[in-house]
PDB file of C-alpha atoms in Angstrom:
ATOM      1  CA  MET A 155      -0.325 -13.619  -3.610  1.00 90.00           C
ATOM      2  CA  LYS A 156      -3.469 -14.431  -5.821  1.00 95.00           C
ATOM      3  CA  ILE A 157      -5.624 -11.591  -7.036  1.00 97.00           C
ATOM      4  CA  GLY A 158      -9.169 -11.850  -8.362  1.00 97.00           C
ATOM      5  CA  TYR A 159     -10.592  -9.248 -10.685  1.00 97.00           C
ATOM      6  CA  ILE A 160     -14.390  -8.943 -10.307  1.00 97.00           C
ATOM      7  CA  LYS A 161     -16.500  -7.922 -13.374  1.00 96.00           C
ATOM      8  CA  LEU A 162     -20.294  -7.621 -13.786  1.00 93.00           C
ATOM      9  CA  ASP A 163     -21.606  -9.604 -16.710  1.00 90.00           C
ATOM     10  CA  LYS A 164     -22.895  -7.545 -19.616  1.00 88.00           C
ATOM     11  CA  PRO A 165     -25.033  -8.506 -22.568  1.00 82.00           C
ATOM     12  CA  LYS A 166     -23.368  -9.175 -25.946  1.00 84.00           C
ATOM     13  CA  GLU A 167     -24.753  -8.616 -29.369  1.00 84.00           C
ATOM     14  CA  GLY A 168     -26.945 -11.339 -30.839  1.00 83.00           C
ATOM     15  CA  VAL A 169     -30.227 -13.044 -29.868  1.00 83.00           C
ATOM     16  CA  ILE A 170     -28.494 -16.255 -28.479  1.00 85.00           C
ATOM     17  CA  ASN A 171     -26.095 -14.231 -26.379  1.00 83.00           C
ATOM     18  CA  LYS A 172     -28.972 -12.109 -24.905  1.00 87.00           C
ATOM     19  CA  ILE A 173     -30.830 -15.324 -23.977  1.00 85.00           C
ATOM     20  CA  LYS A 174     -27.731 -16.712 -22.276  1.00 87.00           C
ATOM     21  CA  TYR A 175     -27.379 -13.469 -20.481  1.00 84.00           C
ATOM     22  CA  ASN A 176     -30.872 -13.531 -19.169  1.00 88.00           C
ATOM     23  CA  ILE A 177     -30.620 -17.164 -18.032  1.00 85.00           C
ATOM     24  CA  ARG A 178     -27.414 -16.291 -16.143  1.00 87.00           C
ATOM     25  CA  LYS A 179     -29.248 -13.448 -14.433  1.00 88.00           C
ATOM     26  CA  PHE A 180     -32.197 -15.589 -13.556  1.00 88.00           C
ATOM     27  CA  PHE A 181     -30.045 -18.167 -11.840  1.00 88.00           C
ATOM     28  CA  ASN A 182     -27.690 -15.605 -10.186  1.00 89.00           C
ATOM     29  CA  SER A 183     -24.771 -17.217 -11.900  1.00 93.00           C
ATOM     30  CA  VAL A 184     -21.158 -16.559 -10.986  1.00 93.00           C
ATOM     31  CA  TRP A 185     -18.084 -18.001 -12.653  1.00 94.00           C
ATOM     32  CA  ARG A 186     -14.503 -17.889 -13.391  1.00 95.00           C
ATOM     33  CA  ASP A 187     -13.324 -17.005 -16.848  1.00 94.00           C
ATOM     34  CA  LYS A 188     -11.821 -20.094 -18.409  1.00 90.00           C
ATOM     35  CA  TYR A 189      -9.294 -18.167 -20.563  1.00 92.00           C
ATOM     36  CA  ASN A 190      -8.241 -15.664 -17.980  1.00 94.00           C
ATOM     37  CA  LYS A 191      -8.488 -17.306 -14.666  1.00 94.00           C
ATOM     38  CA  GLU A 192      -7.848 -14.093 -12.729  1.00 96.00           C
ATOM     39  CA  ASN A 193     -11.190 -12.801 -13.949  1.00 97.00           C
ATOM     40  CA  TYR A 194     -14.444 -13.609 -12.130  1.00 97.00           C
ATOM     41  CA  TYR A 195     -17.999 -12.610 -13.174  1.00 95.00           C
ATOM     42  CA  LEU A 196     -21.241 -12.192 -11.473  1.00 94.00           C
ATOM     43  CA  SER A 197     -24.559 -11.817 -13.174  1.00 92.00           C
ATOM     44  CA  LYS A 198     -26.334  -9.747 -10.497  1.00 91.00           C
ATOM     45  CA  ILE A 199     -25.087  -7.572  -7.644  1.00 91.00           C
ATOM     46  CA  ASN A 200     -27.278  -9.208  -4.853  1.00 92.00           C
ATOM     47  CA  ASN A 201     -26.415 -11.116  -1.678  1.00 93.00           C
ATOM     48  CA  LYS A 202     -27.012 -14.517  -3.320  1.00 93.00           C
ATOM     49  CA  SER A 203     -24.407 -13.808  -6.124  1.00 93.00           C
ATOM     50  CA  LYS A 204     -22.004 -12.198  -3.766  1.00 94.00           C
ATOM     51  CA  ASN A 205     -22.062 -15.219  -1.425  1.00 94.00           C
ATOM     52  CA  LYS A 206     -21.661 -17.576  -4.258  1.00 94.00           C
ATOM     53  CA  LEU A 207     -18.629 -15.627  -5.479  1.00 95.00           C
ATOM     54  CA  ILE A 208     -17.055 -15.410  -1.990  1.00 96.00           C
ATOM     55  CA  ASN A 209     -17.234 -19.220  -1.714  1.00 95.00           C
ATOM     56  CA  ILE A 210     -15.467 -19.447  -5.066  1.00 96.00           C
ATOM     57  CA  PHE A 211     -12.692 -17.244  -3.850  1.00 97.00           C
ATOM     58  CA  LEU A 212     -12.199 -19.298  -0.770  1.00 96.00           C
ATOM     59  CA  ARG A 213     -12.134 -22.415  -2.869  1.00 96.00           C
ATOM     60  CA  ASP A 214      -9.545 -20.790  -5.254  1.00 96.00           C
ATOM     61  CA  GLY A 215      -7.307 -19.282  -2.451  1.00 96.00           C
ATOM     62  CA  ILE A 216      -7.810 -15.742  -3.573  1.00 97.00           C
ATOM     63  CA  ASP A 217      -5.982 -13.331  -1.267  1.00 96.00           C
ATOM     64  CA  TYR A 218      -7.246 -10.000  -2.563  1.00 97.00           C
ATOM     65  CA  THR A 219      -9.854  -8.708  -5.049  1.00 97.00           C
ATOM     66  CA  VAL A 220     -10.003  -5.752  -7.339  1.00 97.00           C
ATOM     67  CA  GLN A 221     -13.540  -4.881  -8.049  1.00 96.00           C
ATOM     68  CA  GLU A 222     -15.090  -3.068 -11.084  1.00 96.00           C
ATOM     69  CA  LYS A 223     -16.703   0.291 -10.308  1.00 94.00           C
ATOM     70  CA  GLY A 224     -20.200  -0.396  -8.918  1.00 92.00           C
ATOM     71  CA  VAL A 225     -19.423  -3.777  -7.612  1.00 94.00           C
ATOM     72  CA  ASP A 226     -19.153  -4.052  -3.793  1.00 93.00           C
ATOM     73  CA  ILE A 227     -18.323  -7.506  -2.411  1.00 94.00           C
ATOM     74  CA  ASN A 228     -17.170  -7.926   1.155  1.00 94.00           C
ATOM     75  CA  TYR A 229     -13.961  -9.715   0.400  1.00 95.00           C
ATOM     76  CA  ASN A 230     -10.339  -8.563   0.892  1.00 95.00           C
ATOM     77  CA  THR A 231      -9.721  -5.547  -1.214  1.00 94.00           C
ATOM     78  CA  LEU A 232      -6.615  -3.617  -2.072  1.00 92.00           C
ATOM     79  CA  ASN A 233      -6.644  -0.215  -0.163  1.00 87.00           C
ATOM     80  CA  GLY A 234      -3.284   1.226  -0.823  1.00 89.00           C
ATOM     81  CA  LYS A 235      -1.335  -0.291   1.956  1.00 90.00           C
ATOM     82  CA  PHE A 236       0.865  -2.328  -0.239  1.00 95.00           C
ATOM     83  CA  THR A 237       1.541   0.628  -2.462  1.00 96.00           C
ATOM     84  CA  LEU A 238       2.484   2.436   0.708  1.00 95.00           C
ATOM     85  CA  LYS A 239       5.184  -0.096   1.550  1.00 96.00           C
ATOM     86  CA  TYR A 240       6.490  -0.442  -1.997  1.00 97.00           C
ATOM     87  CA  MET A 241       6.629   3.436  -2.641  1.00 97.00           C
ATOM     88  CA  LEU A 242       8.065   4.602   0.674  1.00 97.00           C
ATOM     89  CA  PRO A 243      10.875   6.619  -0.903  1.00 97.00           C
ATOM     90  CA  GLU A 244       8.343   8.533  -3.094  1.00 96.00           C
ATOM     91  CA  ILE A 245       6.043   9.071  -0.239  1.00 97.00           C
ATOM     92  CA  VAL A 246       8.901  10.476   1.931  1.00 97.00           C
ATOM     93  CA  GLU A 247       9.946  12.759  -0.941  1.00 96.00           C
ATOM     94  CA  TYR A 248       6.282  13.877  -1.362  1.00 96.00           C
ATOM     95  CA  CYS A 249       6.304  14.851   2.425  1.00 96.00           C
ATOM     96  CA  PHE A 250       9.674  16.560   2.207  1.00 96.00           C
ATOM     97  CA  LYS A 251       8.399  18.871  -0.532  1.00 95.00           C
ATOM     98  CA  LEU A 252       5.448  19.859   1.502  1.00 95.00           C
ATOM     99  CA  ILE A 253       7.050  20.359   5.040  1.00 95.00           C
ATOM    100  CA  HIS A 254      10.698  21.336   3.949  1.00 93.00           C
ATOM    101  CA  PRO A 255      12.477  19.874   6.861  1.00 91.00           C
ATOM    102  CA  LYS A 256      15.815  21.254   7.878  1.00 89.00           C
ATOM    103  CA  ILE A 257      17.518  17.796   7.723  1.00 89.00           C
ATOM    104  CA  GLU A 258      16.218  15.170   5.236  1.00 92.00           C
ATOM    105  CA  GLU A 259      16.018  12.245   7.588  1.00 94.00           C
ATOM    106  CA  VAL A 260      13.536   9.460   8.419  1.00 96.00           C
ATOM    107  CA  PHE A 261      12.910   7.383  11.529  1.00 97.00           C
ATOM    108  CA  VAL A 262      12.000   3.709  11.042  1.00 97.00           C
ATOM    109  CA  CYS A 263      10.252   1.697  13.799  1.00 97.00           C
ATOM    110  CA  THR A 264      10.860  -2.012  13.504  1.00 97.00           C
ATOM    111  CA  ASN A 265      11.456  -4.916  15.929  1.00 96.00           C
ATOM    112  CA  LYS A 266      11.036  -7.605  13.241  1.00 96.00           C
ATOM    113  CA  TYR A 267      14.387  -8.364  11.471  1.00 97.00           C
ATOM    114  CA  SER A 268      13.555  -9.582   8.014  1.00 97.00           C
ATOM    115  CA  GLU A 269      15.002  -9.639   4.545  1.00 97.00           C
ATOM    116  CA  GLU A 270      12.241  -7.299   3.310  1.00 97.00           C
ATOM    117  CA  ASN A 271      12.769  -4.757   6.091  1.00 97.00           C
ATOM    118  CA  VAL A 272      16.487  -4.704   5.477  1.00 97.00           C
ATOM    119  CA  LYS A 273      15.763  -3.949   1.643  1.00 97.00           C
ATOM    120  CA  ILE A 274      13.373  -1.234   2.663  1.00 97.00           C
ATOM    121  CA  ILE A 275      16.043   0.430   4.906  1.00 97.00           C
ATOM    122  CA  LYS A 276      18.714   0.182   2.192  1.00 95.00           C
ATOM    123  CA  GLU A 277      16.418   1.694  -0.303  1.00 95.00           C
ATOM    124  CA  LEU A 278      15.539   4.592   1.958  1.00 96.00           C
ATOM    125  CA  SER A 279      19.204   5.366   2.468  1.00 94.00           C
ATOM    126  CA  LEU A 280      19.542   6.137  -1.129  1.00 92.00           C
ATOM    127  CA  TYR A 281      16.865   8.852  -0.948  1.00 93.00           C
ATOM    128  CA  VAL A 282      17.519  10.510   2.426  1.00 93.00           C
ATOM    129  CA  LYS A 283      20.518  11.742   4.194  1.00 91.00           C
ATOM    130  CA  VAL A 284      19.879   9.984   7.458  1.00 91.00           C
ATOM    131  CA  VAL A 285      17.953   6.801   8.327  1.00 96.00           C
ATOM    132  CA  ASN A 286      17.374   6.280  12.077  1.00 96.00           C
ATOM    133  CA  ILE A 287      16.274   2.804  13.192  1.00 97.00           C
ATOM    134  CA  ILE A 288      14.274   2.477  16.342  1.00 96.00           C
ATOM    135  CA  SER A 289      14.372  -1.099  17.499  1.00 96.00           C
ATOM    136  CA  GLU A 290      14.803  -3.440  20.432  1.00 94.00           C
ATOM    137  CA  ASN A 291      16.236  -6.108  18.074  1.00 96.00           C
ATOM    138  CA  SER A 292      20.006  -6.211  18.483  1.00 95.00           C
ATOM    139  CA  ARG A 293      20.411  -7.605  14.909  1.00 96.00           C
ATOM    140  CA  TYR A 294      19.878  -4.116  13.604  1.00 96.00           C
ATOM    141  CA  LEU A 295      23.019  -3.021  15.474  1.00 95.00           C
ATOM    142  CA  ILE A 296      24.930  -5.662  13.511  1.00 95.00           C
ATOM    143  CA  LEU A 297      23.307  -4.370  10.418  1.00 95.00           C
ATOM    144  CA  GLU A 298      24.479  -1.005  11.240  1.00 95.00           C
ATOM    145  CA  LYS A 299      28.099  -2.131  11.156  1.00 94.00           C
ATOM    146  CA  GLU A 300      27.798  -4.219   8.090  1.00 93.00           C
ATOM    147  CA  LEU A 301      26.261  -1.381   6.104  1.00 93.00           C
ATOM    148  CA  GLU A 302      28.876   1.070   7.402  1.00 92.00           C
ATOM    149  CA  ASN A 303      31.471  -1.165   5.858  1.00 92.00           C
ATOM    150  CA  LYS A 304      29.616  -0.728   2.601  1.00 89.00           C
ATOM    151  CA  GLU A 305      29.468   3.141   3.107  1.00 89.00           C
ATOM    152  CA  ILE A 306      25.733   2.980   3.726  1.00 89.00           C
ATOM    153  CA  TYR A 307      25.094   4.881   6.995  1.00 89.00           C
ATOM    154  CA  ILE A 308      22.190   4.370   9.285  1.00 94.00           C
ATOM    155  CA  THR A 309      21.773   4.916  13.054  1.00 95.00           C
ATOM    156  CA  VAL A 310      20.168   2.348  15.486  1.00 96.00           C
ATOM    157  CA  ASN A 311      18.963   3.058  18.961  1.00 93.00           C
ATOM    158  CA  ASN A 312      16.053   2.464  21.359  1.00 90.00           C
ATOM    159  CA  ASN A 313      16.282   5.346  23.691  1.00 90.00           C
ATOM    160  CA  LYS A 314      12.704   5.791  24.708  1.00 90.00           C
ATOM    161  CA  ARG A 315      13.283   9.323  25.947  1.00 88.00           C
ATOM    162  CA  LYS A 316      15.251  10.770  23.068  1.00 88.00           C
ATOM    163  CA  SER A 317      14.999   8.422  19.962  1.00 86.00           C
ATOM    164  CA  MET A 318      11.742   9.868  18.555  1.00 90.00           C
ATOM    165  CA  LYS A 319      11.724  13.311  20.012  1.00 91.00           C
ATOM    166  CA  ARG A 320      13.154  15.027  16.978  1.00 90.00           C
ATOM    167  CA  ALA A 321      11.425  12.933  14.371  1.00 93.00           C
ATOM    168  CA  ASN A 322       9.637  14.763  11.734  1.00 95.00           C
ATOM    169  CA  ILE A 323       8.800  11.709   9.530  1.00 96.00           C
ATOM    170  CA  LEU A 324       8.325   8.349  11.198  1.00 97.00           C
ATOM    171  CA  ILE A 325       7.920   5.114   9.285  1.00 98.00           C
ATOM    172  CA  ASN A 326       6.374   2.301  11.174  1.00 97.00           C
ATOM    173  CA  LEU A 327       7.064  -1.102   9.870  1.00 97.00           C
ATOM    174  CA  ASP A 328       5.745  -3.309  12.771  1.00 95.00           C
ATOM    175  CA  PHE A 329       5.303  -1.383  16.114  1.00 95.00           C
ATOM    176  CA  LYS A 330       1.864  -1.690  17.592  1.00 94.00           C
ATOM    177  CA  ASP A 331       2.103   1.591  19.432  1.00 92.00           C
ATOM    178  CA  ILE A 332       4.789   4.151  20.587  1.00 92.00           C
ATOM    179  CA  ASP A 333       3.131   5.113  23.885  1.00 90.00           C
ATOM    180  CA  GLU A 334       6.362   4.303  25.776  1.00 91.00           C
ATOM    181  CA  TYR A 335       8.354   6.780  23.770  1.00 92.00           C
ATOM    182  CA  ASN A 336       8.813  10.541  24.087  1.00 91.00           C
ATOM    183  CA  ILE A 337       7.734  11.705  20.653  1.00 92.00           C
ATOM    184  CA  ASN A 338       7.350  14.764  18.481  1.00 93.00           C
ATOM    185  CA  ARG A 339       3.580  14.941  18.596  1.00 93.00           C
ATOM    186  CA  ASN A 340       3.427  17.068  15.358  1.00 94.00           C
ATOM    187  CA  MET A 341       5.370  14.585  13.206  1.00 95.00           C
ATOM    188  CA  ILE A 342       4.210  12.682  10.165  1.00 97.00           C
ATOM    189  CA  ILE A 343       3.706   8.981  10.728  1.00 97.00           C
ATOM    190  CA  ILE A 344       3.682   6.622   7.678  1.00 97.00           C
ATOM    191  CA  ASP A 345       2.145   3.356   9.047  1.00 96.00           C
ATOM    192  CA  ILE A 346       2.688   0.171   7.089  1.00 95.00           C
ATOM    193  CA  THR A 347       0.782  -1.878   9.482  1.00 93.00           C
ATOM    194  CA  ASN A 348      -2.376   0.183   8.877  1.00 89.00           C
ATOM    195  CA  ASN A 349      -3.591  -0.113  12.546  1.00 89.00           C
ATOM    196  CA  MET A 350      -0.999   1.567  14.880  1.00 92.00           C
ATOM    197  CA  TYR A 351      -2.454   2.853  18.029  1.00 91.00           C
ATOM    198  CA  LEU A 352      -1.997   6.605  18.601  1.00 90.00           C
ATOM    199  CA  SER A 353      -2.714   8.489  21.741  1.00 86.00           C
ATOM    200  CA  LYS A 354      -5.172  11.432  21.832  1.00 86.00           C
ATOM    201  CA  GLY A 355      -2.234  13.769  22.346  1.00 87.00           C
ATOM    202  CA  PHE A 356      -0.909  13.095  18.760  1.00 93.00           C
ATOM    203  CA  ASP A 357      -1.530  16.181  16.591  1.00 93.00           C
ATOM    204  CA  GLY A 358       0.548  15.346  13.492  1.00 95.00           C
ATOM    205  CA  ILE A 359      -0.392  13.546  10.258  1.00 97.00           C
ATOM    206  CA  TYR A 360      -1.106   9.808  10.109  1.00 97.00           C
ATOM    207  CA  ILE A 361      -0.739   8.146   6.659  1.00 97.00           C
ATOM    208  CA  LYS A 362      -1.980   4.620   6.130  1.00 95.00           C
ATOM    209  CA  SER A 363      -2.512   4.383   2.493  1.00 93.00           C
ATOM    210  CA  THR A 364      -1.826   6.218  -0.731  1.00 94.00           C
ATOM    211  CA  LYS A 365      -3.064   6.593  -4.340  1.00 91.00           C
ATOM    212  CA  VAL A 366      -0.706   6.502  -7.281  1.00 92.00           C
ATOM    213  CA  ASP A 367      -0.718   7.288 -10.998  1.00 86.00           C
ATOM    214  CA  THR A 368       1.409   7.076 -14.109  1.00 87.00           C
ATOM    215  CA  GLU A 369       1.522   8.805 -17.459  1.00 82.00           C
ATOM    216  CA  LYS A 370       2.294   5.559 -19.141  1.00 78.00           C
ATOM    217  CA  ILE A 371      -0.510   3.634 -20.888  1.00 69.00           C
ATOM    218  CA  LYS A 372      -0.440   0.251 -19.388  1.00 78.00           C
ATOM    219  CA  ARG A 373      -2.045  -2.925 -20.740  1.00 83.00           C
ATOM    220  CA  VAL A 374      -3.939  -3.562 -17.618  1.00 87.00           C
ATOM    221  CA  PHE A 375      -5.685  -0.225 -17.916  1.00 89.00           C
ATOM    222  CA  SER A 376      -7.228  -1.161 -21.315  1.00 88.00           C
ATOM    223  CA  GLU A 377      -8.020  -4.659 -20.089  1.00 90.00           C
ATOM    224  CA  TYR A 378      -9.972  -3.317 -17.075  1.00 93.00           C
ATOM    225  CA  GLU A 379     -11.336  -0.056 -18.268  1.00 91.00           C
ATOM    226  CA  ASN A 380     -14.001   0.305 -15.544  1.00 93.00           C
ATOM    227  CA  PHE A 381     -11.610  -0.218 -12.662  1.00 95.00           C
ATOM    228  CA  GLU A 382      -9.737   2.268 -10.483  1.00 93.00           C
ATOM    229  CA  ARG A 383      -6.251   2.778 -12.001  1.00 91.00           C
ATOM    230  CA  ASP A 384      -4.453   2.931  -8.561  1.00 91.00           C
ATOM    231  CA  GLU A 385      -6.024  -0.384  -7.585  1.00 94.00           C
ATOM    232  CA  LEU A 386      -4.857  -2.021 -10.835  1.00 94.00           C
ATOM    233  CA  ILE A 387      -1.295  -0.617 -10.228  1.00 94.00           C
ATOM    234  CA  GLU A 388      -1.322  -2.034  -6.651  1.00 95.00           C
ATOM    235  CA  SER A 389      -2.503  -5.402  -7.912  1.00 95.00           C
ATOM    236  CA  GLU A 390       0.390  -5.624 -10.365  1.00 94.00           C
ATOM    237  CA  MET A 391       2.830  -4.786  -7.374  1.00 95.00           C
ATOM    238  CA  VAL A 392       1.218  -7.496  -5.191  1.00 96.00           C
ATOM    239  CA  LYS A 393       1.551 -10.134  -7.859  1.00 95.00           C
ATOM    240  CA  ILE A 394       5.201  -9.344  -8.312  1.00 95.00           C
ATOM    241  CA  GLY A 395       5.706  -9.592  -4.644  1.00 93.00           C
ATOM    242  CA  GLU A 396       9.552  -9.357  -4.140  1.00 96.00           C
ATOM    243  CA  TYR A 397      10.509  -6.017  -2.778  1.00 97.00           C
ATOM    244  CA  ASN A 398      13.531  -5.238  -5.189  1.00 97.00           C
ATOM    245  CA  GLN A 399      11.507  -6.485  -8.248  1.00 97.00           C
ATOM    246  CA  VAL A 400       8.602  -4.263  -7.217  1.00 97.00           C
ATOM    247  CA  ARG A 401      10.905  -1.214  -6.814  1.00 97.00           C
ATOM    248  CA  ASN A 402      12.255  -1.792 -10.324  1.00 96.00           C
ATOM    249  CA  TYR A 403       8.600  -1.979 -11.559  1.00 95.00           C
ATOM    250  CA  VAL A 404       7.902   1.325  -9.786  1.00 95.00           C
ATOM    251  CA  LYS A 405      10.893   3.115 -11.279  1.00 94.00           C
ATOM    252  CA  MET A 406      10.344   1.667 -14.755  1.00 93.00           C
ATOM    253  CA  ASN A 407       6.860   2.926 -14.906  1.00 92.00           C
ATOM    254  CA  LYS A 408       7.548   6.343 -13.168  1.00 91.00           C
ATOM    255  CA  PHE A 409       4.656   5.961 -10.716  1.00 93.00           C
ATOM    256  CA  THR A 410       3.880   9.148  -8.793  1.00 92.00           C
ATOM    257  CA  ILE A 411       2.152   9.811  -5.579  1.00 94.00           C
ATOM    258  CA  SER A 412      -1.346  11.564  -6.320  1.00 91.00           C
ATOM    259  CA  MET A 413      -2.428  11.732  -2.731  1.00 93.00           C
ATOM    260  CA  VAL A 414      -1.941  10.263   0.836  1.00 95.00           C
ATOM    261  CA  ILE A 415      -4.760   9.102   3.050  1.00 95.00           C
ATOM    262  CA  GLY A 416      -5.296   8.658   6.736  1.00 94.00           C
ATOM    263  CA  LYS A 417      -8.856   8.611   7.938  1.00 89.00           C
ATOM    264  CA  ARG A 418      -9.556  10.710   4.928  1.00 92.00           C
ATOM    265  CA  ILE A 419      -7.588  12.365   2.214  1.00 94.00           C
ATOM    266  CA  ILE A 420      -4.866  14.518   3.638  1.00 96.00           C
ATOM    267  CA  ASN A 421      -4.741  17.892   1.938  1.00 95.00           C
ATOM    268  CA  VAL A 422      -1.915  20.345   1.491  1.00 95.00           C
ATOM    269  CA  GLU A 423      -3.260  22.597   4.345  1.00 95.00           C
ATOM    270  CA  GLU A 424      -2.654  19.792   6.843  1.00 95.00           C
ATOM    271  CA  PHE A 425       0.979  19.598   5.757  1.00 96.00           C
ATOM    272  CA  LYS A 426       1.370  23.372   5.959  1.00 95.00           C
ATOM    273  CA  ARG A 427      -0.048  23.237   9.483  1.00 94.00           C
ATOM    274  CA  VAL A 428       2.520  20.646  10.440  1.00 94.00           C
ATOM    275  CA  GLU A 429       5.358  22.526   8.613  1.00 93.00           C
ATOM    276  CA  LYS A 430       4.683  25.562  10.994  1.00 91.00           C
ATOM    277  CA  MET A 431       4.723  23.348  14.073  1.00 87.00           C
ATOM    278  CA  ILE A 432       8.111  21.676  13.249  1.00 83.00           C
ATOM    279  CA  SER A 433       9.976  24.708  11.756  1.00 72.00           C
TER     280      SER A 433
END
């Protein structure tokens, strides 16, 4: 995927540079950096400049933008959903520490059989005792047997009455809803799709994005000082793209979960409430 970093033009020292700066502002100039083509500049934060920049993004095939603080352009932004996918093991561990389940297991909802989903399942199996797959896709039954031969154990079923009833942590990879299932209404749902439908009876925790940090000083932080660190981290993940490579990047940089988000930031008290309901 292609990422565009948006910066607001700033005046430089010298009379000629200040004249150039004022001319750019007068004409609402926007442009792409000729030395670093990921960087885009606008001279003013107004509708005319924003629309010009959006047209350049469309021309250049930019998938997502990372915007300097104070810049607000209505073009695809990174909001933590990719980080959510690439850091599922860390998010699950974050939840385990707060709710202390009797059995460290997760339930994964997926009907789409893909190479990336298989990698996600294998990675989760390294961090939890039991990975339960809820799926109508029979290929996951074949995967169950294949992994068993490699001493990686998962369970696969699609019993709508029983399969989600004892779930404390549910990871949704591609389900649109779970209305047909008898569920634990106090569970934690980690939703990779970002738009899963939940009935009014659901009283658990719904996680659709996350923020991360690292103690390491990364080049990207100094290059983009006036940007949100977690957005810069996510942009690096998106540019890498391939799941296993991103997981290596996560481990190498020792990224940690700083918070999880649903409709708002989910605080510790919410997890404590759910812990009481499921204990």
